[in-house]
mmCIF file of C-alpha atoms in Angstrom:
data_model
loop_
_atom_site.group_PDB
_atom_site.id
_atom_site.type_symbol
_atom_site.label_atom_id
_atom_site.label_comp_id
_atom_site.label_asym_id
_atom_site.label_seq_id
_atom_site.Cartn_x
_atom_site.Cartn_y
_atom_site.Cartn_z
ATOM 1 C CA MET A 1 -1.354 6.474 -20.720
ATOM 2 C CA HIS A 2 -4.890 5.243 -21.522
ATOM 3 C CA HIS A 3 -6.886 7.519 -23.820
ATOM 4 C CA GLU A 4 -9.563 7.714 -21.131
ATOM 5 C CA ASN A 5 -6.924 8.988 -18.699
ATOM 6 C CA LYS A 6 -5.838 11.719 -21.090
ATOM 7 C CA GLN A 7 -9.457 12.655 -21.682
ATOM 8 C CA PHE A 8 -10.261 12.938 -18.002
ATOM 9 C CA ILE A 9 -7.197 15.006 -17.016
ATOM 10 C CA LEU A 10 -7.708 17.421 -19.917
ATOM 11 C CA LEU A 11 -11.323 17.963 -18.754
ATOM 12 C CA PHE A 12 -10.162 18.573 -15.191
ATOM 13 C CA LYS A 13 -7.409 20.943 -16.316
ATOM 14 C CA ASP A 14 -9.754 22.916 -18.457
ATOM 15 C CA GLY A 15 -12.271 23.223 -15.650
ATOM 16 C CA GLN A 16 -14.978 21.086 -17.394
ATOM 17 C CA PHE A 17 -16.102 19.903 -13.933
ATOM 18 C CA ASP A 18 -19.851 19.513 -15.031
ATOM 19 C CA ASP A 19 -18.734 16.883 -17.714
ATOM 20 C CA ILE A 20 -16.790 15.024 -15.090
ATOM 21 C CA TYR A 21 -19.753 15.067 -12.625
ATOM 22 C CA HIS A 22 -21.902 13.469 -15.282
ATOM 23 C CA GLN A 23 -19.279 10.615 -15.680
ATOM 24 C CA MET A 24 -19.688 9.757 -12.028
ATOM 25 C CA THR A 25 -21.697 6.766 -10.783
ATOM 26 C CA ASP A 26 -24.755 7.447 -8.625
ATOM 27 C CA SER A 27 -22.842 6.184 -5.583
ATOM 28 C CA CYS A 28 -20.047 8.713 -6.252
ATOM 29 C CA LYS A 29 -22.470 11.501 -6.756
ATOM 30 C CA SER A 30 -24.026 10.824 -3.286
ATOM 31 C CA HIS A 31 -20.905 12.189 -1.732
ATOM 32 C CA TYR A 32 -21.128 15.458 -3.847
ATOM 33 C CA SER A 33 -23.778 17.861 -5.212
ATOM 34 C CA MET A 34 -22.769 19.188 -8.556
ATOM 35 C CA ASP A 35 -22.232 22.631 -6.996
ATOM 36 C CA MET A 36 -20.037 21.177 -4.146
ATOM 37 C CA PHE A 37 -17.911 19.179 -6.513
ATOM 38 C CA HIS A 38 -17.383 22.255 -8.869
ATOM 39 C CA HIS A 39 -16.284 24.374 -5.817
ATOM 40 C CA GLU A 40 -13.945 21.724 -4.407
ATOM 41 C CA ALA A 41 -12.380 20.834 -7.717
ATOM 42 C CA SER A 42 -11.941 24.554 -8.703
ATOM 43 C CA SER A 43 -10.163 25.232 -5.403
ATOM 44 C CA PHE A 44 -7.944 22.082 -5.729
ATOM 45 C CA HIS A 45 -6.953 23.015 -9.261
ATOM 46 C CA HIS A 46 -6.103 26.678 -8.541
ATOM 47 C CA GLY A 47 -2.407 27.408 -9.173
ATOM 48 C CA ILE A 48 -1.742 24.101 -10.945
ATOM 49 C CA ARG A 49 -0.528 24.474 -14.629
ATOM 50 C CA ARG A 50 0.247 20.813 -15.333
ATOM 51 C CA TYR A 51 -0.392 17.296 -13.887
ATOM 52 C CA ARG A 52 1.671 14.253 -14.230
ATOM 53 C CA LEU A 53 0.527 10.639 -14.075
ATOM 54 C CA PHE A 54 2.012 9.401 -10.850
ATOM 55 C CA ASN A 55 0.649 5.841 -10.695
ATOM 56 C CA GLU A 56 -1.981 3.523 -12.363
ATOM 57 C CA MET A 57 -3.328 0.195 -11.158
ATOM 58 C CA VAL A 58 -5.791 -2.174 -12.600
ATOM 59 C CA LEU A 59 -7.528 -4.599 -10.224
ATOM 60 C CA ASN A 60 -10.797 -6.559 -10.205
ATOM 61 C CA GLY A 61 -12.149 -4.771 -13.293
ATOM 62 C CA SER A 62 -11.424 -1.194 -11.950
ATOM 63 C CA ARG A 63 -8.751 1.248 -12.869
ATOM 64 C CA TYR A 64 -7.122 3.300 -10.100
ATOM 65 C CA VAL A 65 -5.247 6.427 -11.401
ATOM 66 C CA LEU A 66 -3.270 8.873 -9.429
ATOM 67 C CA TRP A 67 -2.082 12.345 -10.691
ATOM 68 C CA SER A 68 0.005 14.933 -8.931
ATOM 69 C CA ASP A 69 1.329 18.469 -9.613
ATOM 70 C CA PHE A 70 4.995 18.552 -10.158
ATOM 71 C CA ARG A 71 5.812 19.374 -6.536
ATOM 72 C CA LYS A 72 3.553 16.476 -5.313
ATOM 73 C CA GLU A 73 1.718 18.807 -3.129
ATOM 74 C CA LYS A 74 -1.607 18.011 -4.606
ATOM 75 C CA LEU A 75 -2.845 14.530 -5.432
ATOM 76 C CA LEU A 76 -5.797 13.639 -7.595
ATOM 77 C CA SER A 77 -6.944 10.027 -7.151
ATOM 78 C CA VAL A 78 -9.670 8.518 -9.367
ATOM 79 C CA GLN A 79 -11.297 5.066 -9.594
ATOM 80 C CA PHE A 80 -12.843 4.103 -12.869
ATOM 81 C CA ASN A 81 -15.040 0.972 -13.414
ATOM 82 C CA HIS A 82 -14.982 -1.159 -16.506
ATOM 83 C CA MET A 83 -17.503 1.304 -18.213
ATOM 84 C CA ASN A 84 -15.156 4.120 -17.614
ATOM 85 C CA GLN A 85 -17.499 5.693 -15.053
ATOM 86 C CA ILE A 86 -15.990 7.352 -12.014
ATOM 87 C CA GLU A 87 -16.475 5.299 -8.961
ATOM 88 C CA SER A 88 -14.637 7.577 -6.585
ATOM 89 C CA ILE A 89 -12.540 10.680 -6.727
ATOM 90 C CA GLN A 90 -10.300 12.170 -3.999
ATOM 91 C CA MET A 91 -8.426 15.459 -4.077
ATOM 92 C CA THR A 92 -5.685 15.659 -1.394
ATOM 93 C CA VAL A 93 -3.366 18.451 -0.344
ATOM 94 C CA THR A 94 -0.210 16.726 1.165
ATOM 95 C CA SER A 95 1.220 17.628 4.458
ATOM 96 C CA SER A 96 4.629 19.358 4.572
ATOM 97 C CA SER A 97 5.455 17.519 7.887
ATOM 98 C CA LYS A 98 8.885 16.066 8.184
ATOM 99 C CA GLU A 99 9.314 12.580 6.766
ATOM 100 C CA THR A 100 9.935 9.654 9.201
ATOM 101 C CA ASN A 101 13.343 7.949 9.098
ATOM 102 C CA PRO A 102 13.341 4.510 7.429
ATOM 103 C CA THR A 103 13.857 1.241 9.281
ATOM 104 C CA LYS A 104 17.380 0.401 10.392
ATOM 105 C CA ASN A 105 16.715 -3.263 9.574
ATOM 106 C CA LYS A 106 16.251 -4.573 6.045
ATOM 107 C CA TYR A 107 13.208 -6.830 5.677
ATOM 108 C CA HIS A 108 12.254 -9.767 3.350
ATOM 109 C CA LEU A 109 8.789 -10.166 1.839
ATOM 110 C CA PRO A 110 6.457 -11.959 4.201
ATOM 111 C CA PHE A 111 5.669 -14.591 1.615
ATOM 112 C CA LYS A 112 6.975 -16.601 -1.263
ATOM 113 C CA GLU A 113 6.036 -16.650 -4.905
ATOM 114 C CA GLN A 114 4.398 -13.750 -6.541
ATOM 115 C CA TRP A 115 1.968 -11.209 -4.957
ATOM 116 C CA PHE A 116 0.277 -8.039 -6.155
ATOM 117 C CA VAL A 117 0.899 -4.708 -4.322
ATOM 118 C CA VAL A 118 -2.571 -3.189 -3.865
ATOM 119 C CA SER A 119 -1.474 -0.503 -1.410
ATOM 120 C CA GLU A 120 1.863 0.974 -0.303
ATOM 121 C CA GLY A 121 2.860 3.832 1.969
ATOM 122 C CA ALA A 122 6.235 4.612 0.595
ATOM 123 C CA ASN A 123 4.569 7.023 -1.779
ATOM 124 C CA VAL A 124 2.003 9.647 -0.757
ATOM 125 C CA GLY A 125 -1.465 8.824 -2.177
ATOM 126 C CA MET A 126 -0.818 5.082 -2.708
ATOM 127 C CA TYR A 127 -1.959 3.959 0.700
ATOM 128 C CA LEU A 128 -5.561 2.746 1.194
ATOM 129 C CA HIS A 129 -5.574 2.739 4.954
ATOM 130 C CA GLU A 130 -5.117 5.756 7.173
ATOM 131 C CA PRO A 131 -3.601 8.637 5.053
ATOM 132 C CA ILE A 132 -1.892 10.395 8.032
ATOM 133 C CA ARG A 133 1.854 10.303 8.011
ATOM 134 C CA LYS A 134 2.051 8.451 11.390
ATOM 135 C CA LYS A 135 0.169 5.535 10.202
ATOM 136 C CA ARG A 136 0.828 5.480 6.439
ATOM 137 C CA ASP A 137 3.964 3.407 5.865
ATOM 138 C CA GLY A 138 2.465 -0.054 5.386
ATOM 139 C CA TYR A 139 1.721 -2.468 2.558
ATOM 140 C CA ASP A 140 -1.289 -4.588 1.396
ATOM 141 C CA PHE A 141 -0.564 -7.646 -0.718
ATOM 142 C CA LEU A 142 -2.952 -9.795 -2.819
ATOM 143 C CA LYS A 143 -2.495 -12.887 -4.899
ATOM 144 C CA THR A 144 -4.027 -12.279 -8.260
ATOM 145 C CA LYS A 145 -4.326 -13.992 -11.656
ATOM 146 C CA ASP A 146 -4.956 -11.669 -14.682
ATOM 147 C CA GLN A 147 -5.557 -8.813 -12.276
ATOM 148 C CA GLN A 148 -8.330 -10.701 -10.524
ATOM 149 C CA PRO A 149 -8.096 -11.655 -6.816
ATOM 150 C CA TYR A 150 -10.695 -14.524 -7.234
ATOM 151 C CA ASN A 151 -11.257 -17.485 -9.412
ATOM 152 C CA ARG A 152 -14.716 -16.918 -10.703
ATOM 153 C CA ARG A 153 -15.254 -20.692 -11.191
ATOM 154 C CA LYS A 154 -15.120 -21.298 -7.437
ATOM 155 C CA VAL A 155 -17.349 -20.189 -4.587
ATOM 156 C CA GLY A 156 -16.546 -18.162 -1.544
ATOM 157 C CA MET A 157 -13.136 -18.366 0.116
ATOM 158 C CA ASN A 158 -12.079 -21.264 -2.097
ATOM 159 C CA GLY A 159 -12.058 -19.006 -4.998
ATOM 160 C CA SER A 160 -9.541 -16.525 -3.344
ATOM 161 C CA TYR A 161 -5.974 -16.795 -4.549
ATOM 162 C CA ALA A 162 -4.658 -15.390 -1.373
ATOM 163 C CA PHE A 163 -6.833 -17.328 1.226
ATOM 164 C CA GLY A 164 -4.796 -19.910 3.030
ATOM 165 C CA GLU A 165 -1.385 -18.920 1.468
ATOM 166 C CA ARG A 166 1.732 -19.126 3.875
ATOM 167 C CA VAL A 167 2.694 -16.075 5.647
ATOM 168 C CA ILE A 168 6.442 -16.045 6.851
ATOM 169 C CA ALA A 169 8.490 -13.909 9.091
ATOM 170 C CA PRO A 170 10.183 -11.123 7.163
ATOM 171 C CA LEU A 171 13.036 -11.098 9.634
ATOM 172 C CA HIS A 172 14.252 -12.995 12.815
ATOM 173 C CA GLY A 173 12.837 -11.728 16.076
ATOM 174 C CA THR A 174 10.601 -12.533 19.006
ATOM 175 C CA ILE A 175 6.789 -12.804 18.946
ATOM 176 C CA HIS A 176 5.394 -9.924 20.995
ATOM 177 C CA GLN A 177 1.812 -10.371 20.420
ATOM 178 C CA VAL A 178 -0.669 -12.867 18.939
ATOM 179 C CA VAL A 179 -4.429 -12.363 18.222
ATOM 180 C CA ASP A 180 -6.256 -15.425 16.933
ATOM 181 C CA GLY A 181 -9.806 -16.720 16.981
ATOM 182 C CA LEU A 182 -11.534 -14.039 14.989
ATOM 183 C CA SER A 183 -13.705 -15.286 12.089
ATOM 184 C CA ASP A 184 -12.742 -14.710 8.525
ATOM 185 C CA GLU A 185 -15.285 -12.023 7.692
ATOM 186 C CA LEU A 186 -15.502 -8.160 7.767
ATOM 187 C CA ASP A 187 -15.083 -6.953 11.327
ATOM 188 C CA ALA A 188 -14.713 -3.094 11.721
ATOM 189 C CA ASP A 189 -14.422 -3.526 15.465
ATOM 190 C CA HIS A 190 -11.098 -5.512 14.965
ATOM 191 C CA PRO A 191 -9.569 -3.804 11.954
ATOM 192 C CA PHE A 192 -6.495 -5.994 11.859
ATOM 193 C CA GLY A 193 -8.331 -9.229 12.554
ATOM 194 C CA ASN A 194 -6.029 -12.079 13.505
ATOM 195 C CA HIS A 195 -2.563 -10.808 13.587
ATOM 196 C CA VAL A 196 0.950 -11.140 14.876
ATOM 197 C CA ILE A 197 3.462 -8.548 16.049
ATOM 198 C CA ILE A 198 7.069 -9.465 15.927
ATOM 199 C CA GLN A 199 9.824 -7.587 17.813
ATOM 200 C CA HIS A 200 13.003 -7.059 15.914
ATOM 201 C CA SER A 201 16.329 -5.510 16.775
ATOM 202 C CA ASN A 202 16.662 -1.715 16.890
ATOM 203 C CA ASP A 203 13.246 -1.434 18.697
ATOM 204 C CA GLU A 204 11.273 -2.197 15.455
ATOM 205 C CA TYR A 205 8.010 -4.074 15.542
ATOM 206 C CA CYS A 206 6.496 -5.765 12.466
ATOM 207 C CA LEU A 207 2.639 -6.216 12.210
ATOM 208 C CA LEU A 208 1.306 -9.073 9.983
ATOM 209 C CA ALA A 209 -2.515 -8.726 9.758
ATOM 210 C CA HIS A 210 -5.698 -10.271 8.379
ATOM 211 C CA LEU A 211 -4.525 -13.756 8.992
ATOM 212 C CA GLU A 212 -6.807 -16.925 8.708
ATOM 213 C CA ASN A 213 -8.705 -17.948 11.873
ATOM 214 C CA GLY A 214 -6.809 -20.712 13.604
ATOM 215 C CA SER A 215 -3.809 -20.681 11.368
ATOM 216 C CA ILE A 216 -1.257 -18.746 13.539
ATOM 217 C CA ALA A 217 1.612 -21.154 14.149
ATOM 218 C CA VAL A 218 3.616 -19.226 16.907
ATOM 219 C CA ASN A 219 3.105 -18.119 20.504
ATOM 220 C CA VAL A 220 4.096 -15.025 22.437
ATOM 221 C CA GLY A 221 7.719 -15.309 23.504
ATOM 222 C CA ASP A 222 8.688 -17.580 20.663
ATOM 223 C CA THR A 223 11.942 -16.829 18.826
ATOM 224 C CA VAL A 224 11.433 -16.999 15.073
ATOM 225 C CA LYS A 225 13.863 -17.135 12.214
ATOM 226 C CA THR A 226 13.575 -15.304 8.926
ATOM 227 C CA LYS A 227 11.083 -16.991 6.584
ATOM 228 C CA GLN A 228 9.740 -19.163 9.336
ATOM 229 C CA LEU A 229 5.967 -19.949 9.074
ATOM 230 C CA ILE A 230 3.835 -17.473 11.023
ATOM 231 C CA GLY A 231 0.306 -18.288 9.764
ATOM 232 C CA ARG A 232 -1.746 -18.169 6.681
ATOM 233 C CA CYS A 233 -3.454 -15.310 4.831
ATOM 234 C CA GLY A 234 -7.180 -14.805 5.714
ATOM 235 C CA ARG A 235 -9.944 -12.326 5.557
ATOM 236 C CA SER A 236 -10.353 -11.449 9.236
ATOM 237 C CA GLY A 237 -10.605 -7.712 10.273
ATOM 238 C CA SER A 238 -11.438 -4.802 8.076
ATOM 239 C CA THR A 239 -10.590 -5.935 4.630
ATOM 240 C CA PRO A 240 -12.703 -6.363 1.414
ATOM 241 C CA GLU A 241 -11.179 -9.615 0.472
ATOM 242 C CA PRO A 242 -8.343 -11.976 1.688
ATOM 243 C CA ARG A 243 -5.126 -10.013 1.824
ATOM 244 C CA LEU A 244 -2.013 -9.576 3.887
ATOM 245 C CA HIS A 245 -1.166 -6.255 5.612
ATOM 246 C CA MET A 246 2.410 -5.524 6.783
ATOM 247 C CA ARG A 247 3.613 -2.613 8.676
ATOM 248 C CA VAL A 248 6.816 -1.960 10.624
ATOM 249 C CA MET A 249 6.514 0.443 13.678
ATOM 250 C CA ASN A 250 8.548 2.100 16.394
ATOM 251 C CA HIS A 251 6.343 0.658 19.217
ATOM 252 C CA PRO A 252 4.236 -2.460 19.635
ATOM 253 C CA ASP A 253 1.045 -0.477 20.356
ATOM 254 C CA VAL A 254 -0.501 0.017 16.949
ATOM 255 C CA ASP A 255 -2.675 2.996 18.086
ATOM 256 C CA SER A 256 0.266 4.981 19.411
ATOM 257 C CA ALA A 257 3.053 3.743 17.172
ATOM 258 C CA THR A 258 4.460 5.558 14.238
ATOM 259 C CA ALA A 259 4.824 3.417 11.049
ATOM 260 C CA LEU A 260 8.280 3.455 9.607
ATOM 261 C CA PRO A 261 9.257 3.484 5.878
ATOM 262 C CA ILE A 262 10.462 -0.070 5.293
ATOM 263 C CA GLN A 263 13.951 -0.851 3.901
ATOM 264 C CA TRP A 264 13.752 -3.935 1.882
ATOM 265 C CA LYS A 265 16.452 -6.518 1.094
ATOM 266 C CA GLY A 266 18.265 -6.459 -2.212
ATOM 267 C CA ARG A 267 16.661 -4.934 -5.265
ATOM 268 C CA LEU A 268 13.066 -5.116 -3.819
ATOM 269 C CA ARG A 269 10.977 -2.022 -4.356
ATOM 270 C CA PRO A 270 7.312 -2.916 -3.874
ATOM 271 C CA MET A 271 5.011 -0.397 -5.736
ATOM 272 C CA ARG A 272 1.251 -0.209 -5.988
ATOM 273 C CA GLY A 273 -0.145 -1.968 -9.070
ATOM 274 C CA LYS A 274 3.028 -4.160 -9.468
ATOM 275 C CA VAL A 275 3.747 -7.815 -8.832
ATOM 276 C CA VAL A 276 6.576 -8.476 -6.438
ATOM 277 C CA THR A 277 8.494 -11.772 -5.964
ATOM 278 C CA SER A 278 11.028 -12.937 -3.396
ATOM 279 C CA ARG A 279 13.576 -13.318 -6.194
ATOM 280 C CA GLU A 280 13.938 -9.538 -6.305
ATOM 281 C CA GLU A 281 15.573 -9.768 -2.839
ATOM 282 C CA GLU A 282 18.439 -11.797 -4.155
ATOM 283 C CA GLY A 283 21.695 -10.593 -5.712
ATOM 284 C CA TRP A 284 23.320 -11.752 -8.834
ATOM 285 C CA SER A 285 24.571 -15.055 -7.543
ATOM 286 C CA TYR A 286 21.421 -16.083 -5.698
ATOM 287 C CA GLY A 287 19.314 -14.905 -8.573
ATOM 288 C CA ILE A 288 21.109 -16.997 -11.163
ATOM 289 C CA ALA A 289 21.171 -20.079 -8.823
ATOM 290 C CA ALA A 290 17.353 -19.818 -8.352
ATOM 291 C CA LEU A 291 16.582 -19.990 -12.096
ATOM 292 C CA ASP A 292 15.785 -23.273 -13.693
ATOM 293 C CA PHE A 293 17.397 -24.320 -17.082
ATOM 294 C CA SER A 294 14.658 -22.606 -19.250
ATOM 295 C CA GLU A 295 14.658 -19.465 -17.241
ATOM 296 C CA LEU A 296 18.460 -19.310 -17.319
ATOM 297 C CA LEU A 297 18.473 -19.796 -21.101
ATOM 298 C CA LEU A 298 15.978 -16.978 -21.478
ATOM 299 C CA TYR A 299 18.006 -14.725 -19.208
ATOM 300 C CA VAL A 300 21.206 -15.301 -21.252
ATOM 301 C CA VAL A 301 19.376 -14.719 -24.578
ATOM 302 C CA GLN A 302 17.864 -11.424 -23.244
ATOM 303 C CA ALA A 303 21.304 -10.331 -21.940
ATOM 304 C CA ILE A 304 23.193 -10.757 -25.277
ATOM 305 C CA PRO A 305 21.691 -7.664 -27.024
ATOM 306 C CA ARG A 306 22.466 -5.488 -23.888
ATOM 307 C CA LEU A 307 25.994 -6.776 -23.857
ATOM 308 C CA PHE A 308 26.460 -6.197 -27.561
ATOM 309 C CA PHE A 309 25.341 -2.521 -27.445
ATOM 310 C CA ARG A 310 27.345 -1.846 -24.394
ATOM 311 C CA PHE A 311 30.608 -2.909 -25.903
ATOM 312 C CA PHE A 312 30.005 -2.011 -29.655
ATOM 313 C CA GLY A 313 27.132 0.423 -29.646
#
């Protein structure tokens, strides 16, 4: 854990809320008066003896840290900037409502190569969209380099590592809905921007959103195969930068549907703040076959100590 994380949580645990307030940016303070923050933080902390670090993510110069009590009933989410100032702080008491059953189908990643998980609904508190249970089980993916979504040497969309990247079908199915023709800019009136909904077996529907204007390569009624090209990643809809949103639902109408916890293929377990790759979907034989010679050699060298200690340790 970062030293700054330990310092913050100790201040919070000891009730030093005035010190925390002075660490906030002006923008963050605009949401709280000091008295209001003190009252809300005191009420939130009541009854908690210890906090545990639940998740940490570094992206675009900011650090996102999530703590919880040991029952995961209370979540404390804090965003720090590069100067260790608090840009946002959120205190959430989780719902005790019954969890939704996971998907019956198992899904592939909707892209190839490596992408960064910026938001995921499998764990409470790690989803950046609607926090309610009914809408929460979705994922947002970015392409990054050195924890940055943009190449600073390039201008506009050309600098985005995700913009224009191929988006593929995570499972075979039939195209149920296509929305295209929306510009690649922030649009709160069309939150998902250009998007596709694919109908799969077991009455499951996959939403792929924020696609590039004019890039969608399928039409309503088309039958698509797993990993077939659907379109390209864009910035349409309500998104701060080019990214891909994926959600599996029990109904094609996004507003009334319930999002389902996604079962992934193979060893794949996307988690906020981590990089995922399609190779994690493969089993032993596919994984070895996919490696080039240098990667295979490194794999064998790394495996020797583990084998040695297993048999002789």
